Short mmCIF file of C-alpha atoms in Angstrom, two decimals:
data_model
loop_
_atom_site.label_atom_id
_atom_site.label_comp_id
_atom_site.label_asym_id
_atom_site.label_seq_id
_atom_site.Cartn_x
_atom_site.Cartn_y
_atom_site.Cartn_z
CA UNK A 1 50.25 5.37 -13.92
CA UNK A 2 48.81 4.25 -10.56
CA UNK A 3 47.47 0.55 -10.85
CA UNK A 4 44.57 -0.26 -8.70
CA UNK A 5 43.17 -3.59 -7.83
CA UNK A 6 39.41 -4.55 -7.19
CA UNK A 7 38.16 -5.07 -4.92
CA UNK A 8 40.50 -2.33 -3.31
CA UNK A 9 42.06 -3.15 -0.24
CA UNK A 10 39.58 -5.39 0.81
CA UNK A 11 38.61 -8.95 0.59
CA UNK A 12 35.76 -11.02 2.01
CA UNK A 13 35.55 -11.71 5.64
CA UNK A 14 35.18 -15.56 6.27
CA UNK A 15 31.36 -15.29 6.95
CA UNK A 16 30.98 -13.33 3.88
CA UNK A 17 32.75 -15.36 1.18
CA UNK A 18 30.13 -17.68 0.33
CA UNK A 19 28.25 -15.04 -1.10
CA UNK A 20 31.19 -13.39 -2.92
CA UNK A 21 31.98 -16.85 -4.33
CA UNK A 22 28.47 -17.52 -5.65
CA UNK A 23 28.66 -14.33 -7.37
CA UNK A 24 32.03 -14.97 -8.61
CA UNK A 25 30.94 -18.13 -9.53
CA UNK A 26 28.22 -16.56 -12.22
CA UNK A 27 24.95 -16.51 -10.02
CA UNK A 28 22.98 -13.62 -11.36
CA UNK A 29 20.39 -13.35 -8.11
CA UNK A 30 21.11 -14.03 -4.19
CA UNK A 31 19.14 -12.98 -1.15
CA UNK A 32 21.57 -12.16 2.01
CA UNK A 33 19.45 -11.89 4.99
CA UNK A 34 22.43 -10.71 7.67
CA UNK A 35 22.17 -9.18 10.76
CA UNK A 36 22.95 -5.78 11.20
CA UNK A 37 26.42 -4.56 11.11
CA UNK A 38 27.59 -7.76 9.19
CA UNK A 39 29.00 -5.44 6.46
CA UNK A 40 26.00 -6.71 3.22
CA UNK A 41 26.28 -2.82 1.94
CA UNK A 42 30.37 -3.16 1.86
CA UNK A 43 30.12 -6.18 -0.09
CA UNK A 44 27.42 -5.12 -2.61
CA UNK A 45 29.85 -1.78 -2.94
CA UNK A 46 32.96 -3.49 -3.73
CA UNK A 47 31.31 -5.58 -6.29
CA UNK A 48 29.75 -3.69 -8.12
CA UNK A 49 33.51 -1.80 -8.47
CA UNK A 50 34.44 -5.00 -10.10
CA UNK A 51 31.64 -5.04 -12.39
CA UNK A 52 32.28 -1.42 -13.41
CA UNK A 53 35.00 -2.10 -14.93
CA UNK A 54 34.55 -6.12 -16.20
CA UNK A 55 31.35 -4.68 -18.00
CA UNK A 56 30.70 -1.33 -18.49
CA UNK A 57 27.16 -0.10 -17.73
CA UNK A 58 24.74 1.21 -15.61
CA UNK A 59 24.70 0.18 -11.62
CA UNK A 60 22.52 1.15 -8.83
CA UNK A 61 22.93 0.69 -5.34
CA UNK A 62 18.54 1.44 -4.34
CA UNK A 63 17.46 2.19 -0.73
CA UNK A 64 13.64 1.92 0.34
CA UNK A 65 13.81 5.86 0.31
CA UNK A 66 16.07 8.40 -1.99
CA UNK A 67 16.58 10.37 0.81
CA UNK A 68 17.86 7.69 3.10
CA UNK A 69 20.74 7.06 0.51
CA UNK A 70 22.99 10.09 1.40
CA UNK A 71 23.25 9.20 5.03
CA UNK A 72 23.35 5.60 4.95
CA UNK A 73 25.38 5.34 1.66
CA UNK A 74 27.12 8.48 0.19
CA UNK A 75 28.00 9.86 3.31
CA UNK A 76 28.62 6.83 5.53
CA UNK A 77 31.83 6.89 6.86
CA UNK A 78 33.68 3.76 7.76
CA UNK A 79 34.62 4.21 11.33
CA UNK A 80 37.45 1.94 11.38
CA UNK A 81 39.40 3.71 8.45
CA UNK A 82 37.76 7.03 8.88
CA UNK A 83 36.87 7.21 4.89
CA UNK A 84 33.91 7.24 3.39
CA UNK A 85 32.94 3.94 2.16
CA UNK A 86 32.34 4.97 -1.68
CA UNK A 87 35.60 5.98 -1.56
CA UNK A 88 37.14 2.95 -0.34
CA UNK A 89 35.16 1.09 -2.99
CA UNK A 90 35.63 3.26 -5.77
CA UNK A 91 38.87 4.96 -5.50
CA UNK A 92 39.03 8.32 -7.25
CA UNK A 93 42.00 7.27 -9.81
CA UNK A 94 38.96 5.17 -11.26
CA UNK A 95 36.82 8.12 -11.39
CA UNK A 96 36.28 10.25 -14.56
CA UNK A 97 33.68 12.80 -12.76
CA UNK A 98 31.43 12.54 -9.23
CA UNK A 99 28.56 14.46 -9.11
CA UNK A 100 27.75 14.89 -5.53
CA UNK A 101 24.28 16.46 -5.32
CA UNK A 102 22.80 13.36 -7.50
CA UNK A 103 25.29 10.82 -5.96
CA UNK A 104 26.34 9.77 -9.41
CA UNK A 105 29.61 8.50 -10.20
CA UNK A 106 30.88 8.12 -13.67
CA UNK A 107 33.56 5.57 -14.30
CA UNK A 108 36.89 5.91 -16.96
CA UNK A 109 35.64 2.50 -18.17
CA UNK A 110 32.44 4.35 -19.28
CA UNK A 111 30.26 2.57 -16.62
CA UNK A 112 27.99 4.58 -13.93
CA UNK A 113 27.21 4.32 -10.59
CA UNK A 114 24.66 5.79 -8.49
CA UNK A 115 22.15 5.58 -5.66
CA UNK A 116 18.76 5.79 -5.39
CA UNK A 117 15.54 4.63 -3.77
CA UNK A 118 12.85 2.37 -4.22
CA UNK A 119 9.81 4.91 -3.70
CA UNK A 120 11.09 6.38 -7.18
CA UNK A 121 11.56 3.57 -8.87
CA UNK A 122 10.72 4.08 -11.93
CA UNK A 123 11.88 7.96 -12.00
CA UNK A 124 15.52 7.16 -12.66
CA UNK A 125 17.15 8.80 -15.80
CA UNK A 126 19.69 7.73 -18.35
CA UNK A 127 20.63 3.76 -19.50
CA UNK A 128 18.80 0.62 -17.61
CA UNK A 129 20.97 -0.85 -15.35
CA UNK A 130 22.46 -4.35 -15.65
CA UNK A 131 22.93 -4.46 -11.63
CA UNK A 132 21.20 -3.24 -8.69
CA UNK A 133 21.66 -3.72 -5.13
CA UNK A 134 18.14 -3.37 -3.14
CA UNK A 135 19.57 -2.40 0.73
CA UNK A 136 17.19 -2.85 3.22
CA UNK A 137 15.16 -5.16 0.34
CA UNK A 138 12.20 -5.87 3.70
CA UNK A 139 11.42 -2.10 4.11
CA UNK A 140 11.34 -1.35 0.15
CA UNK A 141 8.63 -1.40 -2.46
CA UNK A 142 8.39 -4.87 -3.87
CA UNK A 143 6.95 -3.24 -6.94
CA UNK A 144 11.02 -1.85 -7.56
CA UNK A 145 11.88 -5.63 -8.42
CA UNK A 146 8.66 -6.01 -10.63
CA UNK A 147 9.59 -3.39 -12.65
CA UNK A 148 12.90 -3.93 -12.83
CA UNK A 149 13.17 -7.38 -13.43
CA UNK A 150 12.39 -8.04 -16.87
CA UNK A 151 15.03 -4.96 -17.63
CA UNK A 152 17.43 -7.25 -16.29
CA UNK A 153 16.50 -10.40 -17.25
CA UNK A 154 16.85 -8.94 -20.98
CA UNK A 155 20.05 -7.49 -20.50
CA UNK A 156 21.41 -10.57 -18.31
CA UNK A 157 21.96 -7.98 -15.19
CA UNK A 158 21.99 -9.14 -11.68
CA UNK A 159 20.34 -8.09 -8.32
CA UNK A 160 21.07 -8.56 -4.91
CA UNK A 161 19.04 -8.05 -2.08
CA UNK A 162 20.52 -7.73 1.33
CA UNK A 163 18.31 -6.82 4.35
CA UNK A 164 17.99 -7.72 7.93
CA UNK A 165 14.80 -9.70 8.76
CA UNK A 166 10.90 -6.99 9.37
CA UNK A 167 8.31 -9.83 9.58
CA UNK A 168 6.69 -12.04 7.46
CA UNK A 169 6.74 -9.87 4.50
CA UNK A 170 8.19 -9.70 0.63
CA UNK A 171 11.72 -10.37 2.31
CA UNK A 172 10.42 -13.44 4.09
CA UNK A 173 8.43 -14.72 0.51
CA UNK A 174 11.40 -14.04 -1.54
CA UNK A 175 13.67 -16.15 0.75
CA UNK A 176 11.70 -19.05 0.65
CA UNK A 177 11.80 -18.68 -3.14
CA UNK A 178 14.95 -18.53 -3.62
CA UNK A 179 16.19 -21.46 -1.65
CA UNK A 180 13.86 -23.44 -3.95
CA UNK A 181 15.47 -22.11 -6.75
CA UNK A 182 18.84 -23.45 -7.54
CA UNK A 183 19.94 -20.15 -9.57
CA UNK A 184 19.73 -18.45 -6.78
CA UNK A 185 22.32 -18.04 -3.80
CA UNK A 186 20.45 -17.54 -0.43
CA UNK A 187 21.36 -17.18 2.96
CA UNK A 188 20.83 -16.30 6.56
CA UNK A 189 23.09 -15.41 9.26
CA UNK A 190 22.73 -14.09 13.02
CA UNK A 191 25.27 -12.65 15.04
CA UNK A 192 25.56 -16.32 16.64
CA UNK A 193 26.76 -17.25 13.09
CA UNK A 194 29.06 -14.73 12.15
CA UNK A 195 30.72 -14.06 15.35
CA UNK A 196 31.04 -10.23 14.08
CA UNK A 197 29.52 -9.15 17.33
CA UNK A 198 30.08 -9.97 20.34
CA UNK A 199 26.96 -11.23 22.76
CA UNK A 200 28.39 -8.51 25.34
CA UNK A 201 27.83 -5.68 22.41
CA UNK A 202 24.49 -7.23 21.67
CA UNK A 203 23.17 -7.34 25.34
CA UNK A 204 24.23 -3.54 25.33
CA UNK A 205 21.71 -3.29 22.39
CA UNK A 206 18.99 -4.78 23.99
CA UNK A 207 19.24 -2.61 27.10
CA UNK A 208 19.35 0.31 25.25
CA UNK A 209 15.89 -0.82 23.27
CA UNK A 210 14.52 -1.55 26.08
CA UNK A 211 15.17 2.50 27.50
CA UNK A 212 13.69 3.68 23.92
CA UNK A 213 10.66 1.12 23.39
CA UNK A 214 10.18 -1.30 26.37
CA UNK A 215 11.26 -4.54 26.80
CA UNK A 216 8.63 -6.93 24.73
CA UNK A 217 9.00 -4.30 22.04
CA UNK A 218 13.08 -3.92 22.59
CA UNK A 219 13.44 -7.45 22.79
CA UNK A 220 11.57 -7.72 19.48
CA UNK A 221 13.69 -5.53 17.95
CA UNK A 222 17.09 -7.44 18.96
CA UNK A 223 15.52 -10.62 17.82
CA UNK A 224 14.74 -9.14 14.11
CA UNK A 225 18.17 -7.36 13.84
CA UNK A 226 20.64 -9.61 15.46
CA UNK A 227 18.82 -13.36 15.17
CA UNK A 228 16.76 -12.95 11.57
CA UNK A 229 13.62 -13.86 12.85
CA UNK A 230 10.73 -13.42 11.12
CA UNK A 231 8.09 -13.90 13.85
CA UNK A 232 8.85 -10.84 15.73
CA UNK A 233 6.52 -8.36 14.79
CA UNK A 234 7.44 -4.86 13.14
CA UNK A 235 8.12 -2.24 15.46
CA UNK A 236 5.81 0.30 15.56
CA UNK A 237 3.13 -2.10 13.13
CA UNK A 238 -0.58 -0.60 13.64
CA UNK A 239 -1.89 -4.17 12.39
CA UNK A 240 0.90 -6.84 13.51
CA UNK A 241 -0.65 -8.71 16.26
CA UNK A 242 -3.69 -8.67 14.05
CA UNK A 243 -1.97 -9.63 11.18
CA UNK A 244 -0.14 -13.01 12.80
CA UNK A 245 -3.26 -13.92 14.56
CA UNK A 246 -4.82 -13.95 10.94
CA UNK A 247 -1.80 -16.32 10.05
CA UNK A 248 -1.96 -18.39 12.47
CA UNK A 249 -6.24 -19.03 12.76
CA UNK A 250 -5.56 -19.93 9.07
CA UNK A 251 -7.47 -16.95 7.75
CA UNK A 252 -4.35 -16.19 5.29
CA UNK A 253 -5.19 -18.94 2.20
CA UNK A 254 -7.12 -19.89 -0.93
CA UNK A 255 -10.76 -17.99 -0.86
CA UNK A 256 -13.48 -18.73 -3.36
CA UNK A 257 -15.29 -16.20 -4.94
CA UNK A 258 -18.59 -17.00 -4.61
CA UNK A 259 -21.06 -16.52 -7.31
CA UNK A 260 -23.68 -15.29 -5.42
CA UNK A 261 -22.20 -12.70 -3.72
CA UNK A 262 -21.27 -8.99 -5.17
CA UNK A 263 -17.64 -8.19 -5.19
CA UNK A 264 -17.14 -4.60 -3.59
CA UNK A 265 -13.97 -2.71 -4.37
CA UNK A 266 -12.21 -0.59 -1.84
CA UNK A 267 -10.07 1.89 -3.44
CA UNK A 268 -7.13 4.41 -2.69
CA UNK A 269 -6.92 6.85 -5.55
CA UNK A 270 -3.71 8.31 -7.11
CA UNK A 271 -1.72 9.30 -10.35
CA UNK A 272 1.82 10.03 -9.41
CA UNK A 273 1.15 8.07 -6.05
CA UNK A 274 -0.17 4.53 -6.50
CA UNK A 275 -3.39 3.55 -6.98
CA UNK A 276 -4.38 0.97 -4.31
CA UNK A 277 -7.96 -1.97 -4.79
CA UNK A 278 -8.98 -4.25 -2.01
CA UNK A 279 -11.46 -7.00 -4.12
CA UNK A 280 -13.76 -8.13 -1.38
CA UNK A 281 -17.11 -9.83 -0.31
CA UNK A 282 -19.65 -9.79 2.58
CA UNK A 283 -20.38 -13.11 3.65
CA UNK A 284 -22.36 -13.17 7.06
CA UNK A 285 -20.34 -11.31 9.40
CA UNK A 286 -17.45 -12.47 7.54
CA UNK A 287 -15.59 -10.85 5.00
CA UNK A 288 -13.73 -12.37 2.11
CA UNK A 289 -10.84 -10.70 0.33
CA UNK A 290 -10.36 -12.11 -2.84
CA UNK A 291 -8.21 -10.29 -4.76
CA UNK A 292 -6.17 -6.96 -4.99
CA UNK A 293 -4.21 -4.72 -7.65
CA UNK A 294 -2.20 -1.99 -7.16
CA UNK A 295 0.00 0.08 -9.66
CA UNK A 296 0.77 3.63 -10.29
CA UNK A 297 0.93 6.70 -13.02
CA UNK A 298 -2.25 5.82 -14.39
CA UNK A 299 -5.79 7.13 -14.97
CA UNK A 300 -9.32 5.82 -13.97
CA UNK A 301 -9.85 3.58 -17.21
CA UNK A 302 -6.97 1.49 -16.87
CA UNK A 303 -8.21 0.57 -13.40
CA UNK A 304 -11.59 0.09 -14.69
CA UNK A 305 -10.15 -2.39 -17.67
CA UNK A 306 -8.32 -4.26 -14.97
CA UNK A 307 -11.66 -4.71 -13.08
CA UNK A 308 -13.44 -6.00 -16.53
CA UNK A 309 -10.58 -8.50 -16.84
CA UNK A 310 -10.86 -10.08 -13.52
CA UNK A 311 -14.80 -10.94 -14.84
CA UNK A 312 -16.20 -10.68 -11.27
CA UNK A 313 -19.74 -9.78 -10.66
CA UNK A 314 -19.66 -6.34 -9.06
CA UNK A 315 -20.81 -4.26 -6.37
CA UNK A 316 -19.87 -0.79 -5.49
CA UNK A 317 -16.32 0.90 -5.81
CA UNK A 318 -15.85 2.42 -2.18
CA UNK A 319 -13.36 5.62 -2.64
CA UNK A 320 -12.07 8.03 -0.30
CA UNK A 321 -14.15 11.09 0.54
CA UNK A 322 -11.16 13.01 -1.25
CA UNK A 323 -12.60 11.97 -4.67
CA UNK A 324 -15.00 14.93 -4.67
CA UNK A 325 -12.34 16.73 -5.75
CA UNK A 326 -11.68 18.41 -9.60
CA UNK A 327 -8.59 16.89 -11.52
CA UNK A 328 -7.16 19.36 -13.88
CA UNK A 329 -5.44 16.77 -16.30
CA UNK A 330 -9.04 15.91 -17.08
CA UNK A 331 -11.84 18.24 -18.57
CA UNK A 332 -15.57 18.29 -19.78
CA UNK A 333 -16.51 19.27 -22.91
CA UNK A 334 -16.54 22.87 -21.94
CA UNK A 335 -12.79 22.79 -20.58
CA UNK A 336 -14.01 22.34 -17.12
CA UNK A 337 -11.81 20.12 -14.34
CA UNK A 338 -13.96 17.34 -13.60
CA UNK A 339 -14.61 15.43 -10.39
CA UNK A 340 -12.73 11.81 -9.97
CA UNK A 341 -16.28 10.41 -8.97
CA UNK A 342 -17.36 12.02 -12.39
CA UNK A 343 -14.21 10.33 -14.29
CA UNK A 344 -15.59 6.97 -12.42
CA UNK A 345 -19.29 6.86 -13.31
CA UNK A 346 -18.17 7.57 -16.90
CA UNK A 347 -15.99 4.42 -17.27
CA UNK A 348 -19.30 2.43 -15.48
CA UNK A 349 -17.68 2.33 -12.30
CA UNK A 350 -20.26 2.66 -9.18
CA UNK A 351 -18.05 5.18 -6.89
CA UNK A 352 -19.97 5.65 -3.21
CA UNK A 353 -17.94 8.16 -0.78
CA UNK A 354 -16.48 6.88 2.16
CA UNK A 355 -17.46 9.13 5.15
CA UNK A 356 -14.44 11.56 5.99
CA UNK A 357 -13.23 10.18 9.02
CA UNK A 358 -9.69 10.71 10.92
CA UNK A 359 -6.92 8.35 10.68
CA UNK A 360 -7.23 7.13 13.80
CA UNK A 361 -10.66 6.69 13.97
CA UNK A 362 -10.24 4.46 10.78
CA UNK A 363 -7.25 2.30 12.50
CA UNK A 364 -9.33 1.36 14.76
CA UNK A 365 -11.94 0.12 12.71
CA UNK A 366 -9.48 -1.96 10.91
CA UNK A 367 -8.28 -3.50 14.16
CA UNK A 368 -11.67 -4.37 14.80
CA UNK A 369 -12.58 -5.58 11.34
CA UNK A 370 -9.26 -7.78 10.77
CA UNK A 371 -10.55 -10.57 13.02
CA UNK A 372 -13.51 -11.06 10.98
CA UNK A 373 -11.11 -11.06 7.43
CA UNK A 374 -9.95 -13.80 5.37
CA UNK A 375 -7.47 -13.42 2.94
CA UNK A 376 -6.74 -14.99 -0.54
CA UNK A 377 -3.04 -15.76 0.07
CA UNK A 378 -1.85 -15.63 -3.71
CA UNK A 379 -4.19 -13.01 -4.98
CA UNK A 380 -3.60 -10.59 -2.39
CA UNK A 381 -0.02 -11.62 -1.19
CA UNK A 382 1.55 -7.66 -1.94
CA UNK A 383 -1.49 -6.00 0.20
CA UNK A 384 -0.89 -8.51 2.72
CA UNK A 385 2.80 -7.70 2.75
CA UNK A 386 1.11 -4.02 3.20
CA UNK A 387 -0.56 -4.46 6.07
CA UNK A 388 1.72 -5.99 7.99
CA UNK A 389 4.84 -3.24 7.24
CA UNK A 390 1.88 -0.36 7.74
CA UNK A 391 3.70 1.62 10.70
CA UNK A 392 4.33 4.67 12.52
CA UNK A 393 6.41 6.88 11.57
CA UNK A 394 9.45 7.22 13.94
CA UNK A 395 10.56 10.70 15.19
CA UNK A 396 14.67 10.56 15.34
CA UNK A 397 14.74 13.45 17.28
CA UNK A 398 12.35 12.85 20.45
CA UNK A 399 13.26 9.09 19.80
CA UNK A 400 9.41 7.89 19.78
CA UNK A 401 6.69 7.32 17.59
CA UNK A 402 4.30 9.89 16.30
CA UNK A 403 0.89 9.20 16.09
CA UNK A 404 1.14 9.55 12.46
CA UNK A 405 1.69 6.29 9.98
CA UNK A 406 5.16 6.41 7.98
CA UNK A 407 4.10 7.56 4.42
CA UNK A 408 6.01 4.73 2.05
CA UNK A 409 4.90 1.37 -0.31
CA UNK A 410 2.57 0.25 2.57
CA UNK A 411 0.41 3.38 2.89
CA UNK A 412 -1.66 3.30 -0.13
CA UNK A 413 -2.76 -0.45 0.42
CA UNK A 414 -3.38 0.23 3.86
CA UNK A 415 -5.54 3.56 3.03
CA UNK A 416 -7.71 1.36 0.85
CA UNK A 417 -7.84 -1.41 3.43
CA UNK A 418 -8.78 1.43 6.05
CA UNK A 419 -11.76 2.72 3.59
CA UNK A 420 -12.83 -0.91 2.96
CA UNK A 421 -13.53 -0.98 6.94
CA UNK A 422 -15.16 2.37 7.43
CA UNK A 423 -17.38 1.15 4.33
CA UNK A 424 -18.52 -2.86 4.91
CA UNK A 425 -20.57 -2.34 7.40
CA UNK A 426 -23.42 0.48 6.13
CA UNK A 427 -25.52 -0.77 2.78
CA UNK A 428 -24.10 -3.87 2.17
CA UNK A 429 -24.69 -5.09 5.65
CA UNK A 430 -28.48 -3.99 5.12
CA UNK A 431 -30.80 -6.80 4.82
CA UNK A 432 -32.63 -7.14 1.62
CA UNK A 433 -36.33 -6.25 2.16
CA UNK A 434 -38.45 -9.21 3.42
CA UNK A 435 -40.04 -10.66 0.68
CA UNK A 436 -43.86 -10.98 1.67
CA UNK A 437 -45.38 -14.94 0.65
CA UNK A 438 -48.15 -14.35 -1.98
CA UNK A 439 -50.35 -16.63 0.40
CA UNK A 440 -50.99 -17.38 4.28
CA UNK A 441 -51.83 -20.93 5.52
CA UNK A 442 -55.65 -20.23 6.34
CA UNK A 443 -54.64 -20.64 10.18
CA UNK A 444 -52.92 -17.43 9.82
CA UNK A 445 -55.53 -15.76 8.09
CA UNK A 446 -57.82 -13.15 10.50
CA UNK A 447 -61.45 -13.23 9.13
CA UNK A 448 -60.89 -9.73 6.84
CA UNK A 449 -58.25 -11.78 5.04
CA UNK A 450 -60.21 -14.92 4.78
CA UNK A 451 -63.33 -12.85 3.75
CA UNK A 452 -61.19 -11.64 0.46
CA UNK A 453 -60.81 -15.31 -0.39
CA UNK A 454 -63.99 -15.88 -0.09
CA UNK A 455 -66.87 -16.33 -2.90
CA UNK A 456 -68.83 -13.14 -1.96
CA UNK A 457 -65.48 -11.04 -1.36
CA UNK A 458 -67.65 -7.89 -1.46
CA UNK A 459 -69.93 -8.61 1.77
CA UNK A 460 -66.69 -8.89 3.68
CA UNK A 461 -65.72 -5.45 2.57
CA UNK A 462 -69.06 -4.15 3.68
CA UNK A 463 -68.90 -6.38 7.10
CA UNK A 464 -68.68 -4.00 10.54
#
C-alpha cells in the first residue's frame, strides 16, 4: 500500500508559515490579505487535505462566482509542475470517487471536498461543512459568511478568507476586526514583503495595465494587487470617487432619525434574487440614509414585518417600474396572478412606481445625488460595501469594459440605491401647501377686507 503524507510534497514557503502555524496551532478564523500570486489558494488547498483526513466532513473551497471555480480552481494548472493543483493537493490514492462536472471529491476517510461560489450560497446540497475557504473573500457576497457562520460556529468548523485588497469594503471591515480579535490570525503582505516577485516582474505589470486601462487607472490596479492598499479605488467602480469623497467629507457616520421627518423606502424587488431596502429621509436638500436590509428567497410580508420592527414613521415604498408585473406563486381569490404592487398594498405597504428609466440615465442621477447623501455607518455598512464594489462588467475578450454593470452581491443594493435617486426628488421634494393665517394685520387689509370686519359687513358687500 502506497503511504502518502499531507500536506503532499509541499510545505510552507517562509512568508507563508505564519499562517500555517496559527492554524496548526488551533485558530479556527484568519484573514490573509496577500498579494496576488503569493500562493493563499495553495495553502487553503493543502489544508484542507489535512483536515480531510484528521476529521472527516464536509469542506468547501467558495469563489465569489460558481462559475469562476473551474478555471481558477479545478482546472488551474500549476505551471511550475505542470499538474493541476487539486491534484497535487489531493492525490488520487486518497480519492474514493471525483466527480468532475460538480467538482466534488469524495475522500476514503469519508470526508468531501468541493467548490463552489458565493452567489449560491445557500444552494449547496448534502452535510454543512465544518471548513470553508472564501477565495477572493473582497469580491464575494458578505451575506455567504452570515449564513454560514453560525453552521460553523455550532459544529466548531473553521473559515479562512484570503483575498487581495478591492477598496474599502467587507474585506477592509473584516480586517480591522480581526486584528482586534485575538482568536483570530490576520495578516497583510505586499510583494515588498514576501519577496515572491520581483519589482522587475511587477513594473512589467504596471506597463501592461497601463496599455489595457491607462495609467491612473493601471497604476491603481498595481497598487491594490501587489501593495494591499485599500485607498485605490475599484477598477471599473461607477460610484468610487463618489463614494471616498463621502468618506472623507465625513458623510459616512452615525445619522439620527428624526422624528419629524417620514422615512421613505427605496426598494429592489426579488425572490430567488435578493431583495434590496434603502431606509431614507429628505432633509432640505439633504438626504439621510438611515438604515438598510437586504436578504433573499422571501415574499412581500416578511419585508413588510421587518419594516414594522424597525418602528419608523413611514413614507412611501419607492419600487421599480418592473413591479407592475403578475407573480404566479401568488393568486387572488379567483386563481388569478396578482401584481407585486397588489401583494404590497395588501400587507399596508404604500408602493409608488419609479419612472422606467435606462441604466445609465439612473447612474447618473446617483452620481449627482451621492454628494448630497449621508450615510448611517453601522446601519447601512453592507449597502455601503455595495456601492462602492458596484462595477462594470469587464469583457475578457475585447479586454475593456462594457457599458453594462457586472450582475453579482452589489447589484441589487445598487438598483435600489439607483431607484431611491430617480425617486427623492418628485413628491417628497414638493412643498406642503402654504398654510393661509386666519387673520391680516389691518395694514395689510385693502378696504373690501376691512369692510367684512366691519360692524355693517353688508354695506361693504353692496359698496361700488
Amino acid at each position: 500500500m502506497t503511504k502518502i503524507t499531507l500536506p503532499h510534497k509541499w510545505e510552507p514557503r517562509a512568508y507563508q508559515m505564519p499562517l500555517w502555524s496559527a492554524l496548526e496551532e488551533g485558530k479556527k478564523r484568519a484573514i490573509a490579505i496577500w498579494h496576488r500570486r503569493a500562493g493563499k489558494d495553495e495553502v487553503c488547498l493543502h489544508w484542507a487535505a489535512t483536515q480531510a483526513f484528521e476529521r472527516p466532513a464536509t469542506y468547501w473551497h467558495m469563489l465569489p462566482q460558481y462559475g469562476q471555480g473551474r478555471k481558477a480552481i479545478w482546472t488551474a494548472v500549476n505551471p511550475h509542475s505542470g499538474k493541476r493543483r487539486i491534484d497535487e493537493a489531493f492525490p488520487h490514492e486518497l480519492r474514493a470517487n471525483t466527480n468532475e462536472q460538480e467538482m466534488f471529491i469524495r475522500f476514503k476517510s469519508g470526508a468531501t471536498w468541493q467548490v463552489v461560489g458565493s452567489d449560491k450560497y445557500d444552494s449547496a446540497v448534502g452535510s454543512p461543512p465544518a471548513g470553508v475557504t472564501f477565495s477572493e473573500w473582497a469580491l464575494s457576497n458578505p451575506a455567504a459568511w452570515g449564513y454560514l457562520a453560525p453552521i460553523l460556529v455550532e459544529n466548531n468548523g473553521w473559515a479562512l478568507f484570503i483575498t487581495t485588497s478591492r477598496g474599502r469594503n467587507h474585506a477592509k471591515s473584516m480586517l480591522d476586526m480581526a486584528r482586534e480579535t485575538p482568536e483570530w490570525f490576520s495578516e497583510v503582505l505586499t510583494v515588498d514583503d514576501t519577496g515572491a516577485m520581483s519589482r522587475a516582474a511587477v513594473e512589467a505589470q504596471r506597463r501592461e495595465y497601463h496599455g489595457i486601462f491607462g495609467e491612473d487607472a493601471g497604476d491603481a490596479l498595481i497598487e491594490q494587487e501587489y501593495f494591499c492598499s485599500f485607498e485605490a479605488a475599484v477598477l471599473g467602480a461607477y460610484y468610487g470617487r463618489e463614494m471616498v469623497r463621502a468618506e472623507q467629507e465625513g458623510r459616512i457616520r452615525k445619522v439620527a432619525v428624526d422624528p419629524d421627518l417620514p422615512v421613505h423606502c427605496a426598494w429592489d424587488l426579488g425572490v430567488g434574487d435578493d431583495t434590496a431596502i434603502w431606509f431614507f429621509q429628505v432633509s432640505g436638500a439633504q438626504i439621510h440614509v438611515v438604515d438598510f436590509y437586504q436578504n433573499s428567497g422571501y415574499a412581500v410580508g416578511h419585508y413588510a414585518n421587518v419594516k414594522r420592527d424597525k418602528g419608523y414613521r413611514y413614507g412611501s415604498d419607492y419600487v421599480p417600474h418592473d413591479a407592475r408585473q403578475r407573480e404566479f406563486l401568488t393568486g387572488d381569490k379567483d386563481g388569478l396572478a396578482r401584481q407585486r404592487l397588489e401583494v404590497m398594498l395588501d400587507h399596508g405597504l404604500q408602493p409608488v412606481l419609479v419612472p422606467d428609466h435606462k441604466i445609465e440615465d439612473g447612474v447618473n442621477a446617483t452620481r449627482v445625488t451621492l454628494p448630497r447623501v449621508w450615510f448611517d455607518a453601522a446601519k447601512c455598512a453592507k449597502g455601503i460595501d455595495a456601492l462602492r464594489e458596484y462595477k462594470r462588467e469587464w469583457d475578457e475578450k475585447k479586454r475593456t469594459f462594457k457599458d453594462s454593470p457586472r450582475h453579482d452581491w452589489a447589484s441589487h443594493a445598487a438598483d435600489a440605491f439607483r431607484y431611491l435617486c430617480m425617486a427623492w426628488r418628485g413628491e417628497i421634494m414638493t412643498p406642503p401647501p402654504e398654510k393661509k393665517p386666519l387673520f391680516k394685520p389691518i395694514t395689510e387689509l385693502t378696504m373690501d377686507e376691512f369692510m367684512q370686519y366691519s360692524d355693517d359687513a353688508p354695506r361693504a358687500r353692496g359698496r361700488v
